[in-house]
Coordinates of C-alpha atoms in Angstrom, one line a residue:
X1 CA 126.2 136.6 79.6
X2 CA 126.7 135.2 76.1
X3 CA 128.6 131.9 75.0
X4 CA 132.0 133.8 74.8
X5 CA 132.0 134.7 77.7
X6 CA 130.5 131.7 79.7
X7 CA 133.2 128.9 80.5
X8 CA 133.5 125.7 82.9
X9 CA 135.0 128.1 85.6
X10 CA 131.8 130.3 86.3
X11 CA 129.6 127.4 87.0
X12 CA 131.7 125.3 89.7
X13 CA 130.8 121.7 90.1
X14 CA 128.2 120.7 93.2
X15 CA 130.2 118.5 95.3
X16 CA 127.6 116.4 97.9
X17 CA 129.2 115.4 101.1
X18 CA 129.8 111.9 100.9
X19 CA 128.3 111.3 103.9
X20 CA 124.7 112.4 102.8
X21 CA 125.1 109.6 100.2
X22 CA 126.0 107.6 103.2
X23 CA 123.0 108.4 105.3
X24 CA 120.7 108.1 102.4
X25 CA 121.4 104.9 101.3
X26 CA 121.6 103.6 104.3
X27 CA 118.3 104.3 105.8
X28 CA 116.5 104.0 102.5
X29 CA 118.0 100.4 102.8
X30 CA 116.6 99.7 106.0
X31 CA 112.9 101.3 105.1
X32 CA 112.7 99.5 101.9
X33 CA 113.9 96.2 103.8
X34 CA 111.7 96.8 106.0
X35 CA 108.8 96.9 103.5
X36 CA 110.0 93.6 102.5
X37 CA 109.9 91.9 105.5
X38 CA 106.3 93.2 106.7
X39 CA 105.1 91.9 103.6
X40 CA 106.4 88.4 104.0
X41 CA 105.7 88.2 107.7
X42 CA 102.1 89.7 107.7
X43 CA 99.6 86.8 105.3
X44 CA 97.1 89.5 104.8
X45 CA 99.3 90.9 102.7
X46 CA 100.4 88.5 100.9
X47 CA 98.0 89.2 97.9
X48 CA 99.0 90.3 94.4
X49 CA 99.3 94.0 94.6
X50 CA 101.4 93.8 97.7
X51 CA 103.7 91.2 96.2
X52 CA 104.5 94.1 93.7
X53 CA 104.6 96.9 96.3
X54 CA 107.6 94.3 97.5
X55 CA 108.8 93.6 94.4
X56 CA 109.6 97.9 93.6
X57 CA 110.8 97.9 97.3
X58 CA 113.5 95.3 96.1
X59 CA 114.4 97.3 93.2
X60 CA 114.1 100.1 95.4
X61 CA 116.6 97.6 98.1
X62 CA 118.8 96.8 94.7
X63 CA 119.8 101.1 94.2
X64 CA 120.4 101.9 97.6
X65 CA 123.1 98.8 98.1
X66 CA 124.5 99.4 94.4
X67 CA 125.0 102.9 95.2
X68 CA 126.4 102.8 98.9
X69 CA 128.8 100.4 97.2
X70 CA 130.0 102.8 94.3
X71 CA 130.5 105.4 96.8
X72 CA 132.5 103.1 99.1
X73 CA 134.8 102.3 96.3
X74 CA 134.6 106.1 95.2
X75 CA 136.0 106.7 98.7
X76 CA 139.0 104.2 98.1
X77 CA 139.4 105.8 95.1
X78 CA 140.2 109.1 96.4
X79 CA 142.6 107.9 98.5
X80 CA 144.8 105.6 96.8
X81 CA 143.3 102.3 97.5
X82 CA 141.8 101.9 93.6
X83 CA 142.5 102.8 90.4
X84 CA 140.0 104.9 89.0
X85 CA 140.6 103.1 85.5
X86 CA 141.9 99.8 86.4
X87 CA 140.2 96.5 84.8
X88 CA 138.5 95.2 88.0
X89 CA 137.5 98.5 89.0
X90 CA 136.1 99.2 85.5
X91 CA 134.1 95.8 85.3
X92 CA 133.0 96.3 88.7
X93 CA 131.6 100.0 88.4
X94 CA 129.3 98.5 85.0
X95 CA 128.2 96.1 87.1
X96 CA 126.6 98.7 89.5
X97 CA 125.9 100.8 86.3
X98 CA 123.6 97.6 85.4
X99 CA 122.2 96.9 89.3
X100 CA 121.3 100.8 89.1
X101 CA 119.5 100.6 85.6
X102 CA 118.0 97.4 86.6
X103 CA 116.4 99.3 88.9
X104 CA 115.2 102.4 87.0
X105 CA 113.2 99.6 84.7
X106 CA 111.8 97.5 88.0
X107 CA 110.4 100.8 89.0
X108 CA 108.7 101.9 85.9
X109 CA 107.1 98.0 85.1
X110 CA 106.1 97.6 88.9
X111 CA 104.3 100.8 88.6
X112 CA 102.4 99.5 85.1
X113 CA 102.0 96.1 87.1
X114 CA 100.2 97.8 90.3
X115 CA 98.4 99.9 87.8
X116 CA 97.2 96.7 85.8
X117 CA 96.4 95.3 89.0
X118 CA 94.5 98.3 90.2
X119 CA 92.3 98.5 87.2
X120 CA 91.2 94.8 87.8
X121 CA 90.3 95.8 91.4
X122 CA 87.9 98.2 90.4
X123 CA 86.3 97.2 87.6
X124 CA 87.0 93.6 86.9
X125 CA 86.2 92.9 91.2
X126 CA 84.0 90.1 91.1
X127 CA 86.6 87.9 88.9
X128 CA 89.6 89.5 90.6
X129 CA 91.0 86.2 92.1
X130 CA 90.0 84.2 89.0
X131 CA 92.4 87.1 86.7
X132 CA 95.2 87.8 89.3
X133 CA 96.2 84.4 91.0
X134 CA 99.5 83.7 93.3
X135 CA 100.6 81.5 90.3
X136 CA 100.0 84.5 87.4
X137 CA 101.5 87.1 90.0
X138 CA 104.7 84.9 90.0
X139 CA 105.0 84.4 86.3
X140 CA 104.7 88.6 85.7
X141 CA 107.5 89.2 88.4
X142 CA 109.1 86.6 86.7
X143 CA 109.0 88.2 83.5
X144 CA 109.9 91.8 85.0
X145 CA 113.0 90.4 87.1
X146 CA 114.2 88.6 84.0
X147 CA 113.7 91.6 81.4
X148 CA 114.9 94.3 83.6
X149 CA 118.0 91.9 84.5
X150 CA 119.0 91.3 80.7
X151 CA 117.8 94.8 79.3
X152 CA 120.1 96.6 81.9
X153 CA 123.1 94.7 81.1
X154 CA 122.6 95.5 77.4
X155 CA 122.3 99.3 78.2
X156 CA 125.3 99.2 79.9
X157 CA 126.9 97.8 77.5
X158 CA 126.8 99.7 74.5
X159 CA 125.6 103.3 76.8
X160 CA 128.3 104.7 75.1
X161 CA 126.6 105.0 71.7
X162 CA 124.2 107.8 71.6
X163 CA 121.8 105.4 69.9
X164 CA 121.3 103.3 73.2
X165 CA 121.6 106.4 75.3
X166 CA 118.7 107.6 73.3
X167 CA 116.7 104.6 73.3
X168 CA 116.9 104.8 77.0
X169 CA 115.5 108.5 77.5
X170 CA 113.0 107.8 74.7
X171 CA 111.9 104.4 77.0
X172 CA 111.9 107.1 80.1
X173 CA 109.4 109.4 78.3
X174 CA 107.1 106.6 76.4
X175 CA 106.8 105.2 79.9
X176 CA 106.0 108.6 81.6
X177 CA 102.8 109.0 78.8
X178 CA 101.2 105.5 79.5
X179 CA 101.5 105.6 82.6
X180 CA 100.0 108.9 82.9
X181 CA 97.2 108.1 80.2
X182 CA 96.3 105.3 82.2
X183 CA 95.7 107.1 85.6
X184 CA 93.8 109.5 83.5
X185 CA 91.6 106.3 81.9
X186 CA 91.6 105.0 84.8
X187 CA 89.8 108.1 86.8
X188 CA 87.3 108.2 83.7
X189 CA 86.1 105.0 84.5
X190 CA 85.8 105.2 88.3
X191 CA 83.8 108.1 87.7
X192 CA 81.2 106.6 85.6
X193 CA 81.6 103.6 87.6
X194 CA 80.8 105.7 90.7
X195 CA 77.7 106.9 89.1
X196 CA 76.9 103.1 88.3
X197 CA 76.7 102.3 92.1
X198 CA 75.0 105.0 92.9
X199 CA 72.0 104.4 90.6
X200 CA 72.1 100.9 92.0
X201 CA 68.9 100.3 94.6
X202 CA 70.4 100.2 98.4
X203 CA 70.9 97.3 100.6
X204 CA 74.3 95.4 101.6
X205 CA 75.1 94.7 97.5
X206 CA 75.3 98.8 97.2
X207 CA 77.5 98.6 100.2
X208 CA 80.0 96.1 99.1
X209 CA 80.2 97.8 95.7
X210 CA 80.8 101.3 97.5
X211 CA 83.2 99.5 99.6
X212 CA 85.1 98.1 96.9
X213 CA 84.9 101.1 94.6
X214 CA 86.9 103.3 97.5
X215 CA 89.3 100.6 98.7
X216 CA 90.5 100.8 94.7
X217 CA 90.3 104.7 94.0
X218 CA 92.6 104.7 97.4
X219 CA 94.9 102.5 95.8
X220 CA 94.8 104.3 92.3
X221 CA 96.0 107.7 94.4
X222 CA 98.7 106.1 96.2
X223 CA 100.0 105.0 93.1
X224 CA 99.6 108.1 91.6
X225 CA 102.0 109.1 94.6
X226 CA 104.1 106.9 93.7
X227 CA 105.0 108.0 90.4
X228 CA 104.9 111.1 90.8
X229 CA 107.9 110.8 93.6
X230 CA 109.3 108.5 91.0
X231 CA 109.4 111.1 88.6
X232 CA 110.4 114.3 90.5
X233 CA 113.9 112.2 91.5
X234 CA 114.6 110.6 88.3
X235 CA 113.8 113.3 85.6
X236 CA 116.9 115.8 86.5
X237 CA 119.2 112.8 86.2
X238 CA 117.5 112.2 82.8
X239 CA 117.6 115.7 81.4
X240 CA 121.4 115.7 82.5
X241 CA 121.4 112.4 79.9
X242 CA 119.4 114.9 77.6
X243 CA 121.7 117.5 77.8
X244 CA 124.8 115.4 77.1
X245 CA 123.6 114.0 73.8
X246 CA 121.7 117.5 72.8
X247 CA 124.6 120.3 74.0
X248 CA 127.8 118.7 74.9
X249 CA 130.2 121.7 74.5
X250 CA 127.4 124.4 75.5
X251 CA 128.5 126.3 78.2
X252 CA 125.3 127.0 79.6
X253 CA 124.5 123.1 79.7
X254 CA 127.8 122.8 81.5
X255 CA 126.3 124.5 84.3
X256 CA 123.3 122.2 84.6
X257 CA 125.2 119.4 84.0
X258 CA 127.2 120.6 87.6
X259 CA 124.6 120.1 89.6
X260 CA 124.5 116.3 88.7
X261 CA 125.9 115.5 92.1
X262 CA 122.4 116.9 93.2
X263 CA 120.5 114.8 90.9
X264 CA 122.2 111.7 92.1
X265 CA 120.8 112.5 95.3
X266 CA 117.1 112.8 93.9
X267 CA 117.9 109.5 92.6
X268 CA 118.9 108.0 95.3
X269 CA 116.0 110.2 97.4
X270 CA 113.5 108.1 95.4
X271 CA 113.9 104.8 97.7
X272 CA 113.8 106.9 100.7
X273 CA 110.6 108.5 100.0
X274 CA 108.4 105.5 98.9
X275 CA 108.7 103.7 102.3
X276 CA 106.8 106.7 103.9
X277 CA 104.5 106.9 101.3
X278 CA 103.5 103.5 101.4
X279 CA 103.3 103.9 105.6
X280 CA 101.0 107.2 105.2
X281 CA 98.7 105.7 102.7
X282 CA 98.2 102.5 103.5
X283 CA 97.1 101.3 106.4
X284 CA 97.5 97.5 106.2
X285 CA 101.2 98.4 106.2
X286 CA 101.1 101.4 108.5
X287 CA 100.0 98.5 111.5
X288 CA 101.8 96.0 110.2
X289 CA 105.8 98.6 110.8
X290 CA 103.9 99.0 114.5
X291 CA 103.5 95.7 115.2
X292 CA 106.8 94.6 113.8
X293 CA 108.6 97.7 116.0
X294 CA 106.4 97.0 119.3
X295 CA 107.2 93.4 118.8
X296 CA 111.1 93.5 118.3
X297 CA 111.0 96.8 121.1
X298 CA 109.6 94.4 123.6
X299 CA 112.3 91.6 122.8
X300 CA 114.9 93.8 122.8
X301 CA 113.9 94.6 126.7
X302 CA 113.2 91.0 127.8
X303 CA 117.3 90.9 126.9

């Protein structure tokens, strides 16, 4: 086929069942909730880089209710009960525009944050607590709830101009590279920080170091995990942004851009997965869902 030939008609658009956006957000809701809540209720988790393992399951928490609400009122829509293009629908659909780019930025500077605080872990351990206290932990979510916040109303904004639209896909691809340069530095290190311990003399020291050294690397490859669930759900959505400032009219973009009902659900897939990931791979959290299910399983037969 050539672009004479191709039109709108030959690549129909994807339509999702809206119930699959249902299911998803609703479970993802519950799992990321449920993160949440083993975090505050368990103490030995309340340390620094579980505070922002919580703090990306509230972002996480954040899309899943913004988006079962847009497709709620997308349902009303359909059938009469809201105008499409009415004032309060308008200004309520950019405020879930903003809760759902709020979220895309949490995600990205929780995984830099877990990254920074990974890197002190392994090679900063012995001043650990002294570099990453309760107080400092605060003061960076702080920072990250206020910027994403502010940032994400701005987008929103003015996301009509391709400038801004731009800017966001360039921030999506800059963040993509550090992050990925820093696992990379990162895996440098612990390798010649490996080799470091192991030219160390034996004895309980050696041990600790060892310990230490694998309780980090562990950490380093569930974050790498992470992000790269993080980035198989949320690059389609921003190659469809791609494509619309690149190829508007082109009929063979049209027929990506079709599937973005799909991509919507990658998106929204992305708080689904994490929960499990963090359940497979770590095992401080893996006991604590147990504990939490056994527990409310036997109140719920004592009633």
């Amino acid at each position: 086929m050539n672009a004479t030939t191709v039109n709108r008609s030959d690549c129909p658009e994807v339509n999702v069942p809206i119930h699959i956006f249902f299911t998803i957000g609703f479970v993802s809701l519950a799992e990321n909730l449920l993160v949440i809540v083993a975090i505050f209720w368990n103490r030995n988790l309340h340390s620094p880089m579980y505070c922002f393992i919580g703090s990306l399951a509230a972002f996480n928490t954040v899309a899943s209710i913004t988006k079962t609400w847009e497709n709620v009122m997308i349902m009303f829509a359909d059938v009469g009960h809201l105008r499409k293009v009415g004032y309060l629908e308008l200004k309520l659909d950019d405020v879930v525009d903003s809760l759902l780019c709020m979220s895309f930025l949490g995600s990205i500077f929780s995984f830099l944050a877990i990254a920074g605080d990974r890197y002190i872990t392994i090679f900063h351990a012995l001043r650990y607590h002294d570099i990453m206290t309760l107080q400092r932990t605060g003061a960076i979510l702080g920072v990250i709830w206020t910027t994403c916040g502010v940032s994400a109303v701005l987008m929103v904004r003015f996301f009509d101009s391709n400038l801004i639209m731009g800017c966001f896909v360039v921030f999506f691809i800059i963040s993509l590279v550090i992050i990925y340069f820093l696992y990379v530095y990162m895996f440098i290190l612990s390798r010649v920080h490996a080799r470091r311990i192991a030219a160390l003399p034996g004895g309980s020291g050696k041990h600790q170091h060892l310990r230490r050294w694998g309780n980090g690397m562990r950490g380093i490859m569930t974050l790498t995990i992470l992000f790269g669930a993080f980035m198989v759900c949320w690059a389609p959505f921003f190659l469809h942004l791609i494509i619309l400032m690149v190829c508007p009219m082109n009929p063979y973009c049209e027929c990506y851009r079709s599937l973005f009902e799909l991509h919507v659900v990658l998106l929204m897939s992305h708080a689904l997965i994490d929960p499990g990931i963090y359940a497979f791979r770590i095992p401080e959290l893996r006991h604590t869902f147990r504990r939490m299910l056994l527990c409310l399983n036997w109140r719920l037969s004592l009633t």
